[in-house]
Coordinates of C-alpha atoms in Angstrom, one line a residue:
Chain A
M1 CA 125.2 -43.6 -130.9
N2 CA 128.3 -41.2 -131.5
L3 CA 127.9 -37.6 -131.8
L4 CA 127.9 -37.6 -135.7
A5 CA 125.0 -40.3 -135.7
F6 CA 123.1 -38.2 -133.4
A7 CA 123.6 -35.0 -135.3
R8 CA 122.6 -36.7 -138.6
G9 CA 119.9 -38.8 -137.2
P10 CA 117.5 -37.8 -134.4
A11 CA 118.8 -33.9 -134.1
L12 CA 118.4 -33.5 -137.7
T13 CA 114.9 -35.3 -138.0
V14 CA 113.7 -33.5 -135.0
A15 CA 115.0 -30.0 -136.3
L16 CA 113.5 -30.5 -139.8
A17 CA 110.2 -31.3 -138.3
V18 CA 110.2 -28.3 -136.0
F19 CA 111.1 -26.1 -139.0
V20 CA 108.4 -27.4 -141.3
F21 CA 105.7 -27.4 -138.6
G22 CA 106.9 -24.3 -137.2
V23 CA 106.9 -22.3 -140.4
A24 CA 103.6 -23.8 -141.4
W25 CA 102.1 -23.0 -137.9
R26 CA 103.6 -19.2 -138.1
L27 CA 102.1 -18.8 -141.7
L28 CA 98.7 -20.4 -140.9
S29 CA 98.2 -18.5 -137.8
L30 CA 99.0 -15.4 -139.9
L31 CA 96.9 -16.2 -142.9
L32 CA 93.8 -17.4 -140.9
L33 CA 93.6 -14.1 -139.4
P34 CA 90.6 -11.8 -140.6
W35 CA 91.7 -10.2 -144.0
A36 CA 90.0 -6.8 -144.1
R37 CA 88.5 -6.4 -147.8
D38 CA 89.5 -2.9 -149.0
L39 CA 86.3 -1.1 -149.9
A40 CA 87.8 1.9 -151.2
V41 CA 87.2 1.9 -155.0
A42 CA 90.5 1.4 -156.7
R43 CA 91.7 3.8 -159.4
A44 CA 90.5 3.0 -162.8
T45 CA 94.2 2.6 -163.9
A46 CA 95.0 0.3 -161.0
P47 CA 96.7 -3.1 -162.2
P48 CA 95.3 -6.6 -161.0
A49 CA 96.3 -7.5 -157.5
L50 CA 99.0 -10.1 -158.6
V51 CA 100.6 -7.4 -160.7
G52 CA 100.6 -4.8 -157.8
A53 CA 102.1 -7.7 -155.6
V54 CA 104.9 -8.4 -158.0
K55 CA 105.7 -4.7 -158.3
G56 CA 105.8 -4.2 -154.6
F57 CA 108.2 -7.2 -154.2
V58 CA 110.4 -5.8 -157.0
R59 CA 110.3 -2.2 -155.9
H60 CA 111.6 -3.1 -152.4
L61 CA 114.7 -5.1 -153.8
W62 CA 116.6 -2.0 -153.7
P63 CA 116.1 1.5 -152.0
P64 CA 114.9 4.2 -154.2
R65 CA 117.7 6.4 -155.6
P66 CA 117.4 9.4 -153.4
L67 CA 117.7 7.2 -150.4
A68 CA 120.4 4.7 -151.9
R69 CA 123.4 6.6 -150.8
G70 CA 122.7 6.5 -147.2
A71 CA 121.6 3.1 -147.3
L72 CA 124.3 1.7 -149.6
I73 CA 126.4 -0.2 -147.1
V74 CA 123.5 -1.9 -145.4
T75 CA 121.9 -2.8 -148.8
V76 CA 125.0 -4.1 -150.4
N77 CA 126.4 -5.9 -147.4
G78 CA 122.8 -7.4 -147.0
Y79 CA 123.0 -8.7 -150.5
V80 CA 126.3 -10.3 -150.0
F81 CA 125.6 -12.4 -147.2
H82 CA 122.1 -13.4 -148.3
L83 CA 123.3 -14.4 -151.8
G84 CA 126.5 -16.0 -150.0
L85 CA 124.2 -18.2 -147.6
A86 CA 122.3 -19.1 -150.9
V87 CA 125.5 -20.0 -152.9
I88 CA 126.7 -22.1 -149.9
V89 CA 123.6 -24.0 -149.1
F90 CA 122.9 -24.7 -152.8
G91 CA 126.3 -25.1 -154.2
L92 CA 128.5 -27.2 -152.3
A93 CA 128.5 -30.9 -153.3
Q94 CA 127.8 -32.3 -149.8
H95 CA 124.9 -30.0 -149.5
I96 CA 123.4 -31.0 -152.9
L97 CA 123.9 -34.6 -151.8
F98 CA 122.0 -33.9 -148.6
L99 CA 119.2 -32.0 -150.4
R100 CA 119.0 -34.8 -152.9
G101 CA 118.3 -37.2 -150.2
L102 CA 115.6 -35.0 -148.9
F103 CA 113.8 -34.0 -152.1
G104 CA 115.3 -36.4 -154.7
V105 CA 116.3 -33.5 -157.0
H106 CA 120.0 -32.5 -157.7
W107 CA 121.9 -30.1 -159.8
P108 CA 125.6 -29.5 -160.7
N109 CA 127.8 -28.4 -157.7
L110 CA 130.3 -25.6 -157.5
P111 CA 134.1 -26.3 -156.8
S112 CA 134.6 -26.4 -153.1
G113 CA 137.3 -23.9 -153.2
V114 CA 134.9 -21.5 -154.5
I115 CA 132.4 -22.1 -152.0
S116 CA 135.2 -21.7 -149.2
A117 CA 135.9 -18.4 -150.6
V118 CA 132.2 -17.4 -150.7
A119 CA 131.9 -18.8 -147.1
V120 CA 134.7 -16.5 -146.0
V121 CA 133.1 -13.4 -147.6
T122 CA 129.9 -14.3 -146.1
L123 CA 131.2 -14.7 -142.7
A124 CA 133.1 -11.5 -143.1
S125 CA 130.0 -9.8 -144.3
L126 CA 127.9 -11.2 -141.2
F127 CA 130.5 -9.7 -138.9
V128 CA 130.2 -6.2 -140.7
A129 CA 126.5 -6.4 -140.1
L130 CA 127.2 -7.4 -136.4
G131 CA 129.6 -4.5 -136.1
R132 CA 127.0 -2.1 -137.6
R133 CA 124.4 -3.4 -135.1
L134 CA 126.9 -2.8 -132.3
T135 CA 128.1 0.7 -133.0
N136 CA 125.4 2.6 -135.1
P137 CA 123.3 4.4 -132.7
V138 CA 120.1 3.6 -134.6
L139 CA 120.7 0.0 -134.8
K140 CA 122.0 -0.2 -131.2
L141 CA 118.8 1.2 -130.1
I142 CA 116.5 -0.9 -131.9
S143 CA 118.4 -4.2 -131.7
T144 CA 116.8 -6.9 -129.4
S145 CA 118.2 -10.4 -128.2
N146 CA 116.2 -11.7 -131.2
D147 CA 118.4 -9.9 -133.5
Y148 CA 121.6 -11.0 -131.8
F149 CA 120.6 -14.6 -131.4
S150 CA 119.3 -14.8 -135.0
W151 CA 122.6 -13.4 -136.1
F152 CA 124.5 -16.0 -133.9
V153 CA 122.6 -19.0 -135.5
T154 CA 123.1 -17.7 -139.0
M155 CA 126.7 -17.3 -138.4
L156 CA 127.3 -20.6 -136.6
P157 CA 126.7 -23.0 -139.8
V158 CA 128.8 -20.9 -142.0
A159 CA 131.8 -20.9 -139.5
T160 CA 131.4 -24.5 -138.4
G161 CA 131.3 -25.5 -142.1
L162 CA 134.3 -23.5 -142.9
I163 CA 136.2 -25.2 -139.9
A164 CA 134.9 -28.8 -141.0
V165 CA 136.1 -28.4 -144.7
S166 CA 139.3 -27.0 -143.3
H167 CA 139.8 -30.0 -141.1
L168 CA 141.1 -27.9 -138.3
W169 CA 141.4 -28.4 -134.7
A170 CA 139.5 -31.7 -134.3
P171 CA 138.7 -35.0 -136.2
Y172 CA 136.6 -34.3 -139.4
E173 CA 133.6 -36.4 -138.1
T174 CA 133.5 -34.2 -134.7
L175 CA 133.5 -31.2 -136.8
L176 CA 130.9 -32.3 -139.4
A177 CA 128.7 -33.4 -136.3
V178 CA 129.1 -29.7 -134.6
H179 CA 128.4 -28.3 -138.1
M180 CA 125.1 -30.4 -138.4
L181 CA 124.0 -29.7 -134.9
S182 CA 124.5 -25.7 -135.7
V183 CA 122.1 -26.3 -138.9
S184 CA 119.7 -28.0 -136.6
L185 CA 119.7 -25.0 -134.2
L186 CA 119.2 -22.7 -137.1
L187 CA 116.2 -24.7 -138.4
V188 CA 114.8 -24.8 -135.0
W189 CA 115.1 -21.2 -134.4
L190 CA 113.9 -19.9 -137.9
P191 CA 110.3 -20.1 -137.4
F192 CA 110.0 -18.5 -134.3
G193 CA 112.5 -15.3 -134.6
K194 CA 113.1 -12.8 -137.0
L195 CA 114.6 -15.4 -139.4
M196 CA 111.1 -15.9 -140.5
H197 CA 111.4 -12.9 -142.6
A198 CA 112.6 -15.4 -145.3
F199 CA 108.9 -16.3 -145.8
L200 CA 107.2 -13.0 -144.6
V201 CA 109.1 -10.9 -147.0
F202 CA 107.0 -12.3 -149.9
L203 CA 103.8 -11.5 -147.7
T204 CA 104.6 -8.0 -146.6
R205 CA 106.0 -6.6 -149.9
A206 CA 102.9 -8.1 -151.8
E207 CA 100.6 -6.5 -149.4
T208 CA 102.1 -3.0 -149.5
G209 CA 102.3 -3.4 -153.4
I210 CA 98.5 -4.3 -153.6
V211 CA 97.4 -1.5 -151.3
Y212 CA 99.2 1.3 -152.9
S213 CA 98.8 0.0 -156.6
R214 CA 95.3 0.3 -155.9
R215 CA 95.7 3.9 -155.1
G216 CA 97.9 4.5 -158.4
A217 CA 100.6 5.2 -156.0
E218 CA 104.4 3.6 -156.0
I219 CA 105.6 3.2 -152.4
Chain B
M1 CA 99.5 10.6 -113.3
T2 CA 100.9 7.5 -114.8
S3 CA 98.1 5.5 -112.8
T4 CA 95.4 6.6 -115.1
I5 CA 97.3 5.2 -118.0
D6 CA 95.1 1.9 -119.0
V7 CA 97.8 -0.3 -120.5
H8 CA 95.3 -3.2 -121.0
A9 CA 93.0 -1.1 -122.9
A10 CA 95.8 0.1 -125.2
A11 CA 96.8 -3.6 -126.0
Q12 CA 93.1 -4.7 -126.5
T13 CA 92.4 -1.8 -128.8
F14 CA 95.2 -2.5 -130.9
L15 CA 94.7 -6.1 -130.9
A16 CA 91.0 -5.8 -131.8
H17 CA 92.1 -4.2 -135.0
T18 CA 94.9 -6.6 -136.0
E19 CA 94.2 -8.0 -139.4
A20 CA 96.4 -10.0 -141.2
H21 CA 98.5 -7.3 -142.9
L22 CA 99.0 -5.3 -139.8
V23 CA 100.2 -8.6 -137.9
S24 CA 102.5 -9.6 -140.9
Y25 CA 104.1 -6.1 -140.8
L26 CA 104.7 -6.3 -137.1
E27 CA 106.2 -9.6 -137.4
A28 CA 108.5 -8.9 -140.3
C29 CA 110.6 -6.1 -139.2
V30 CA 114.3 -7.1 -139.4
H31 CA 115.5 -4.0 -137.4
C32 CA 117.9 -3.0 -140.3
G33 CA 117.3 0.7 -139.6
L34 CA 117.0 1.9 -143.1
C35 CA 113.8 3.6 -142.4
A36 CA 115.8 6.1 -140.1
E37 CA 117.2 7.1 -143.5
A38 CA 113.8 8.0 -145.0
C39 CA 112.4 9.8 -142.0
H40 CA 112.4 13.7 -141.9
F41 CA 112.1 13.5 -138.1
Y42 CA 115.3 11.4 -137.6
Q43 CA 117.2 13.3 -140.4
A44 CA 116.2 16.8 -138.7
S45 CA 117.2 15.7 -135.1
G46 CA 119.6 12.7 -135.4
N47 CA 117.9 11.2 -132.4
P48 CA 117.8 7.5 -132.8
E49 CA 114.5 7.3 -131.0
H50 CA 113.0 8.9 -134.1
T51 CA 113.7 5.8 -136.1
P52 CA 110.3 4.6 -137.4
A53 CA 110.8 1.1 -136.5
Y54 CA 111.5 2.2 -133.2
K55 CA 108.1 4.0 -132.8
L56 CA 106.5 0.6 -133.2
F57 CA 108.0 -1.1 -130.2
P58 CA 105.2 -0.8 -127.6
I59 CA 102.7 -2.1 -130.1
A60 CA 104.8 -4.9 -131.4
Q61 CA 105.6 -5.9 -127.8
A62 CA 101.9 -5.9 -126.8
Y63 CA 101.2 -8.2 -130.0
R64 CA 104.1 -10.5 -128.9
R65 CA 102.8 -10.8 -125.4
Q66 CA 99.2 -11.5 -126.2
K67 CA 98.7 -12.9 -130.0
F68 CA 102.0 -14.0 -131.1
P69 CA 102.1 -17.9 -131.6
L70 CA 104.7 -18.0 -128.9
A71 CA 103.0 -15.6 -126.3
W72 CA 102.4 -18.4 -124.0
L73 CA 106.1 -18.6 -123.2
G74 CA 105.9 -15.1 -121.7
L75 CA 109.4 -13.9 -123.1
A76 CA 108.2 -10.7 -124.6
P77 CA 108.8 -7.9 -121.9
R78 CA 105.8 -6.5 -120.3
I79 CA 105.1 -2.9 -121.4
D80 CA 104.1 -0.5 -118.4
A81 CA 102.5 2.8 -118.2
D82 CA 106.0 4.7 -118.3
D83 CA 106.7 3.0 -121.6
L84 CA 103.3 4.1 -123.0
K85 CA 103.9 7.6 -121.8
H86 CA 107.3 7.8 -123.5
W87 CA 106.0 6.6 -126.8
E88 CA 103.1 9.0 -126.7
T89 CA 105.6 11.6 -127.9
L90 CA 107.1 9.4 -130.6
L91 CA 103.8 8.2 -131.9
F92 CA 102.0 11.4 -132.1
D93 CA 104.7 14.3 -132.3
T94 CA 107.3 12.5 -134.6
C95 CA 105.2 10.7 -137.3
T96 CA 103.4 12.6 -140.1
L97 CA 102.0 9.2 -141.4
C98 CA 103.8 10.3 -144.6
G99 CA 105.0 6.9 -145.6
R100 CA 108.4 7.8 -146.6
C101 CA 109.9 5.0 -144.4
T102 CA 108.1 2.4 -146.4
T103 CA 110.0 3.3 -149.5
A104 CA 113.1 2.6 -147.7
C105 CA 112.0 -0.7 -146.1
P106 CA 113.5 -3.9 -147.6
M107 CA 110.3 -5.8 -146.2
G108 CA 108.0 -3.1 -147.7
I109 CA 106.5 -2.6 -144.3
D110 CA 103.6 0.1 -144.3
I111 CA 104.7 1.9 -140.9
A112 CA 102.2 4.5 -141.2
S113 CA 99.3 2.2 -141.0
I114 CA 100.6 0.7 -137.8
V115 CA 101.2 4.1 -136.3
T116 CA 97.5 4.9 -136.9
G117 CA 96.6 1.7 -135.2
A118 CA 98.9 2.5 -132.5
R119 CA 97.5 5.9 -131.9
R120 CA 94.0 4.4 -131.6
A121 CA 95.5 2.1 -128.8
F122 CA 97.1 5.0 -127.0
V123 CA 93.9 7.0 -126.8
A124 CA 92.2 4.1 -125.6
A125 CA 94.8 4.1 -122.8
G126 CA 94.1 7.5 -121.9
L127 CA 97.0 9.1 -123.7
G128 CA 97.4 11.5 -126.6
P129 CA 98.4 15.1 -126.8
A130 CA 95.7 17.2 -125.4
D131 CA 95.6 19.8 -128.2
L132 CA 95.2 17.1 -131.1
L133 CA 92.5 15.3 -129.0
A134 CA 90.9 18.8 -128.4
A135 CA 90.9 19.5 -132.3
A136 CA 89.1 16.1 -132.7
D137 CA 86.5 16.9 -130.0
S138 CA 85.9 20.2 -131.5
S139 CA 85.1 18.5 -134.9
R140 CA 82.3 16.3 -132.9
E141 CA 81.0 19.2 -131.0
H142 CA 81.3 22.3 -133.6
G143 CA 81.7 20.4 -137.0
S144 CA 85.2 21.5 -137.4
P145 CA 88.5 21.3 -135.4
L146 CA 88.9 25.2 -135.6
G147 CA 85.4 25.8 -134.3
L148 CA 83.9 26.5 -137.9
T149 CA 80.2 25.8 -136.9
A150 CA 77.5 25.6 -139.6
Q151 CA 76.5 29.1 -138.6
K152 CA 80.1 30.3 -139.1
L153 CA 80.5 28.7 -142.4
R154 CA 77.2 30.6 -143.7
E155 CA 78.6 33.9 -142.4
R156 CA 82.1 33.3 -143.8
I157 CA 80.6 32.1 -147.2
E158 CA 78.6 35.3 -147.4
W159 CA 81.3 37.6 -146.5
L160 CA 83.7 35.9 -148.9
A161 CA 81.2 36.1 -151.9
D162 CA 80.5 39.6 -151.3
E163 CA 84.0 40.6 -150.7
H164 CA 85.2 38.9 -153.8
G165 CA 82.2 39.1 -156.1
V166 CA 82.3 35.5 -156.6
P167 CA 79.0 33.3 -156.2
I168 CA 79.8 30.5 -153.5
A169 CA 76.9 28.0 -153.5
L170 CA 75.9 26.8 -150.1
D171 CA 72.9 24.4 -149.4
K172 CA 71.6 24.2 -152.9
A173 CA 69.0 21.5 -152.9
K174 CA 70.5 19.4 -155.6
A175 CA 74.2 19.4 -157.1
D176 CA 76.4 16.9 -159.1
V177 CA 79.4 17.9 -157.0
L178 CA 79.6 18.5 -153.2
L179 CA 82.7 20.7 -152.4
T180 CA 84.2 20.4 -148.8
V181 CA 86.3 22.7 -147.2
S182 CA 89.4 22.5 -144.8
S183 CA 88.6 24.7 -141.8
V184 CA 92.5 25.8 -142.1
E185 CA 91.5 27.3 -145.3
M186 CA 88.1 28.8 -144.1
M187 CA 89.8 30.5 -141.0
K188 CA 93.4 31.2 -142.3
Y189 CA 93.5 31.1 -146.2
P190 CA 90.0 32.1 -147.2
E191 CA 91.1 33.2 -150.6
S192 CA 91.5 29.5 -151.4
V193 CA 87.8 28.6 -150.8
V194 CA 87.1 31.8 -153.2
A195 CA 89.7 30.3 -155.6
M196 CA 87.7 26.9 -155.6
A197 CA 84.5 28.6 -156.1
K198 CA 85.8 30.7 -159.1
L199 CA 87.2 27.8 -160.9
L200 CA 84.2 25.5 -160.4
N201 CA 81.8 28.2 -161.4
H202 CA 84.1 29.2 -164.5
A203 CA 83.8 25.3 -165.7
G204 CA 80.3 25.2 -165.2
V205 CA 80.1 22.5 -162.6
D206 CA 76.9 22.1 -160.7
W207 CA 78.3 22.3 -157.2
T208 CA 77.5 23.3 -153.7
F209 CA 78.9 23.5 -150.1
S210 CA 76.4 21.9 -147.6
S211 CA 76.2 23.0 -144.0
K212 CA 75.1 19.4 -143.0
G213 CA 78.8 18.1 -143.9
Y214 CA 81.4 20.3 -145.0
E215 CA 84.6 19.7 -143.0
A216 CA 87.0 17.6 -145.0
T217 CA 89.7 17.2 -142.5
N218 CA 89.3 14.4 -140.0
F219 CA 91.1 14.9 -136.8
G220 CA 89.3 11.8 -135.4
Y221 CA 91.3 9.8 -137.7
L222 CA 94.7 11.7 -137.0
S223 CA 94.1 11.7 -133.1
G224 CA 93.0 8.0 -132.8
K225 CA 89.5 8.6 -132.1
S226 CA 87.9 6.2 -134.3
D227 CA 84.3 7.2 -133.2
I228 CA 84.9 11.0 -134.3
A229 CA 86.6 9.7 -137.3
K230 CA 83.6 7.7 -138.5
L231 CA 81.3 10.6 -137.5
M232 CA 83.2 13.0 -139.7
V233 CA 82.9 10.8 -142.6
E234 CA 79.3 10.2 -142.1
R235 CA 78.5 13.9 -142.1
I236 CA 80.0 14.1 -145.5
V237 CA 78.0 11.0 -146.7
D238 CA 74.8 12.4 -145.3
A239 CA 75.4 15.7 -147.0
A240 CA 76.5 14.3 -150.3
Q241 CA 73.2 11.9 -150.3
S242 CA 71.1 14.7 -149.6
V243 CA 72.2 17.0 -152.6
G244 CA 72.3 13.9 -154.7
A245 CA 76.2 14.5 -155.3
R246 CA 78.1 12.0 -157.4
T247 CA 81.3 13.4 -156.7
V248 CA 82.8 14.8 -153.6
V249 CA 85.7 17.2 -153.9
V250 CA 88.2 17.5 -151.2
P251 CA 90.0 20.8 -151.0
E252 CA 93.8 21.5 -150.6
C253 CA 94.4 18.9 -147.7
G254 CA 96.4 16.0 -148.0
H255 CA 95.2 13.9 -145.1
A256 CA 91.5 15.0 -145.7
F257 CA 91.9 13.3 -149.1
G258 CA 93.8 10.4 -147.9
V259 CA 91.1 9.5 -145.2
L260 CA 88.0 10.2 -147.4
R261 CA 89.4 8.6 -150.6
W262 CA 91.2 5.7 -149.2
T263 CA 90.0 4.9 -145.7
A264 CA 86.5 6.2 -145.2
A265 CA 84.7 3.2 -147.0
N266 CA 86.6 0.9 -144.6
M267 CA 85.6 2.8 -141.6
L268 CA 81.8 2.6 -142.8
G269 CA 82.2 -1.0 -143.9
R270 CA 80.5 -0.2 -147.3
P271 CA 81.7 1.7 -150.4
L272 CA 81.1 5.2 -150.6
P273 CA 78.2 6.3 -152.8
F274 CA 80.0 8.8 -154.5
A275 CA 83.5 9.5 -156.2
V276 CA 86.1 11.3 -154.0
L277 CA 88.5 13.5 -155.8
H278 CA 91.2 15.9 -154.6
I279 CA 90.8 19.4 -156.1
S280 CA 93.9 19.1 -157.9
E281 CA 92.7 15.8 -159.6
F282 CA 89.3 17.7 -160.1
L283 CA 91.0 20.6 -161.7
A284 CA 93.0 18.2 -163.9
Q285 CA 89.7 16.7 -165.1
L286 CA 88.5 20.0 -166.0
K287 CA 91.7 20.8 -167.8
R288 CA 91.4 17.8 -169.8
A289 CA 88.1 18.4 -170.7
G290 CA 89.3 21.9 -172.1
K291 CA 87.4 23.8 -169.4
L292 CA 90.3 25.6 -167.8
E293 CA 92.0 28.3 -169.8
L294 CA 94.9 29.9 -168.2
T295 CA 97.3 32.8 -168.8
P296 CA 101.0 31.7 -168.4
L297 CA 102.7 31.9 -165.0
K298 CA 105.7 33.6 -165.2
E299 CA 107.7 33.3 -162.0
S300 CA 109.6 30.4 -161.2
I301 CA 108.1 27.8 -159.1
T302 CA 108.6 24.4 -157.6
Y303 CA 105.9 22.1 -156.3
H304 CA 105.8 20.5 -152.7
D305 CA 104.1 16.8 -153.1
P306 CA 101.9 16.6 -150.0
C307 CA 102.4 12.9 -148.9
Q308 CA 98.9 11.9 -148.9
I309 CA 98.1 13.1 -152.2
S310 CA 101.3 12.0 -153.9
R311 CA 103.3 9.3 -152.2
R312 CA 100.0 7.6 -150.6
G313 CA 97.7 9.1 -152.7
G314 CA 98.6 8.4 -156.3
A315 CA 97.9 11.8 -157.6
A316 CA 101.4 13.3 -158.2
R317 CA 100.8 13.3 -162.0
D318 CA 97.8 15.4 -161.8
A319 CA 99.4 18.3 -160.1
R320 CA 102.1 18.4 -162.6
Y321 CA 99.6 18.0 -165.5
L322 CA 98.0 21.2 -164.2
L323 CA 101.4 23.0 -164.2
E324 CA 102.1 21.8 -167.7
D325 CA 101.9 24.6 -170.4
F326 CA 101.1 26.9 -167.5
A327 CA 104.0 27.4 -165.2
E328 CA 106.5 28.4 -167.6
D329 CA 109.4 28.0 -165.1
F330 CA 108.7 24.7 -163.2
R331 CA 111.7 23.3 -161.3
E332 CA 111.4 20.1 -159.6
M333 CA 113.0 19.5 -156.2
T334 CA 115.4 16.7 -155.6
P335 CA 114.0 14.4 -154.4
T336 CA 110.3 15.1 -155.6
G337 CA 107.1 13.3 -156.3
N338 CA 106.7 10.1 -154.5
L339 CA 110.0 10.8 -152.6
N340 CA 109.3 14.0 -151.5
W341 CA 110.5 15.4 -148.1
C342 CA 107.5 15.9 -145.7
C343 CA 106.5 19.5 -144.6
G344 CA 106.8 18.1 -140.9
G345 CA 103.3 18.9 -139.9
G346 CA 101.1 16.3 -141.5
G347 CA 99.4 13.4 -139.5
G348 CA 98.0 15.9 -136.9
V349 CA 101.6 17.0 -135.9
Q350 CA 100.6 20.5 -137.0
A351 CA 98.0 20.6 -134.1
I352 CA 100.5 19.5 -131.4
A353 CA 102.1 22.6 -130.0
R354 CA 105.0 21.1 -128.2
A355 CA 106.1 19.5 -131.5
A356 CA 106.7 23.1 -133.0
D357 CA 110.7 23.1 -132.7
L358 CA 111.0 19.8 -134.3
R359 CA 108.7 21.0 -137.2
Y360 CA 110.9 23.9 -137.6
K361 CA 114.0 21.6 -137.9
V362 CA 112.3 19.6 -140.3
F363 CA 111.4 22.4 -142.4
K364 CA 115.1 23.1 -143.1
I365 CA 115.3 20.0 -145.1
K366 CA 112.5 21.8 -147.2
M367 CA 114.1 25.1 -147.3
D368 CA 117.4 23.4 -148.5
Q369 CA 115.6 21.8 -151.2
V370 CA 113.8 24.8 -152.5
E371 CA 116.9 26.9 -152.5
Q372 CA 118.7 24.4 -154.6
T373 CA 116.2 24.6 -157.4
G374 CA 116.5 28.6 -157.3
A375 CA 112.7 28.7 -157.4
Q376 CA 111.0 31.9 -156.1
T377 CA 108.0 30.3 -154.8
M378 CA 107.1 26.8 -153.4
V379 CA 103.6 25.7 -154.5
S380 CA 101.7 23.3 -152.6
S381 CA 98.1 21.6 -152.7
C382 CA 97.8 21.2 -149.1
S383 CA 96.5 24.0 -146.7
N384 CA 98.1 21.9 -143.5
C385 CA 101.5 21.9 -145.3
R386 CA 101.1 25.3 -146.3
L387 CA 100.3 26.4 -142.4
T388 CA 103.3 24.2 -141.2
M389 CA 105.5 25.9 -143.9
D390 CA 104.1 29.4 -143.1
E391 CA 104.8 29.0 -139.4
S392 CA 108.4 27.4 -140.1
K393 CA 109.1 30.2 -142.6
A394 CA 108.4 32.9 -140.0
H395 CA 110.5 31.0 -137.4
W396 CA 113.5 31.0 -139.7
K397 CA 112.7 34.4 -141.2
W398 CA 113.2 32.6 -144.5
E399 CA 112.5 34.6 -147.7
G400 CA 111.3 31.9 -150.1
G401 CA 107.7 32.3 -151.4
L402 CA 104.9 30.1 -150.5
A403 CA 101.7 29.5 -152.7
S404 CA 98.5 27.4 -153.1
L405 CA 98.2 25.7 -156.5
V406 CA 94.5 26.2 -156.5
E407 CA 94.8 30.0 -156.1
L408 CA 97.9 30.1 -158.6
V409 CA 95.5 28.5 -161.1
A410 CA 92.6 30.7 -160.1
D411 CA 94.4 33.8 -160.5
H412 CA 95.4 33.0 -163.9
L413 CA 92.1 32.0 -165.2
V414 CA 91.3 33.6 -168.8
E415 CA 87.5 34.7 -167.4
E416 CA 85.8 36.0 -170.5
T417 CA 86.2 33.0 -172.6
K418 CA 84.0 30.7 -170.6
P419 CA 81.1 32.3 -168.8
A420 CA 79.8 30.6 -165.6
V421 CA 76.6 28.5 -166.0

């Protein structure tokens, strides 16, 4: 079995399995914890919990105006690489083919030139994030190996993907294999490190939204 | 010294309270640092350790070592007594539980609720600022953090009623409304108590204080001593039940309101047998019912939103409703309402002597805000904010005026139109 066959075959299968079971395990171990019922009587004007949850999610999409100036670079940069990653994952023809194989659904792709440009911007944005983490005194203090490793496994598929489509340095098959292995690494790590926030964000924003909407507060 | 710190007890205490939402909050932090932007302590000191997310580190580590699905790998660093000692200052002195950090958090993490849990853990480990803990102990022993015993309450109420010629009801057999008091007011701002009595009498409310349960502040909660927190709530519940009160009114104290209104039922494990209203909400109700007639307030004022009443309490609008058509020159600060900057002394920080310098620094943010409005007086509806601001004002020899919302309203009451019942 050559490297590409390994990357496409057993490596990816195992990675996907770890990803699915890991995420399920993390979410279940969280959701099966006791949920304390809030016994404080909600305000008469409080919306239903679902509305509070949605409001909580929407409110935290962007920092409130008085804070937005200080938070602007981090927020905009955060959006750039998150959206960039989404465009790359769901816009490139090869990715859509791959996802079609997994889920059976497909959609129109974006031109590969556009994806490459987005990937370059995304990569640059990820390096801006890393640069801030390494230099800003607050971020330096609160960053752990989890943050740096999570950054690394996120950056790697973007970089290896760009190199693969550029046919640089090595045969395409090898580059593709390396790219796919980097994706496997990302999938395996995601449930266990901070990248799990991709799922937890829905939970935490909703929880806060519910707690404070019961109080008639907007936080 | 450090050998007396029980790290294991800290972890167990925190983990015993880990409900799903606390755990998801701990697991979700992406270490983006935006909470520092929102925190008055970080903004005032510039010290990265004052970043709210950093304050949660020992608790997050304890959780990772023991309860996290991957804890068996033993990858999370072990916390030792020195770590806890170091974080004690961060968790007690540099967090007012004001919740401003949550507004900035892209994950929407309610950091203040974790800090509250962390304080309980630290107290279980034998840590916590001595003066804050003493305030809690005094509440248990004497009924109040400032030594306001039932006997002293009686004496002061008698003296105030006599001095001001205002009837102040104490220990009536039955009443619709149980009024509570913050001992800060009774000892330092007694006019505030007179003002409440005057307003309630004026509106014809059937109310009383009770010597069974009068202290609204809950230093048990703020200091992490859950048993005292619960005891303070039980005293008020007993008092309210014995007079048959359907409403308990909390005086000008933000945390007292936050704890009794939004946490007490969860401490007791059952809903409270009465409604809880902050005095500003209660006065707003009276105004809506046409029971408050006021002469206009001419001087320029601005309103300081106490964190637990506005941002975390949902009552920001009622204070403004009270000021509407009353304060003729009302100027909002920027930012205001739910995004208001904290006084620097909430969450028990006011009771911690070693935190004074930091509180003063934080108050500079407030001073700048008020000066930008050009208002003569900053009005608040929290006596703890007021005490913090009074002390900071003296420290900086600041000339801005400070006032209480309830006192202002009481001072402008048109008394002859609605005789007391």
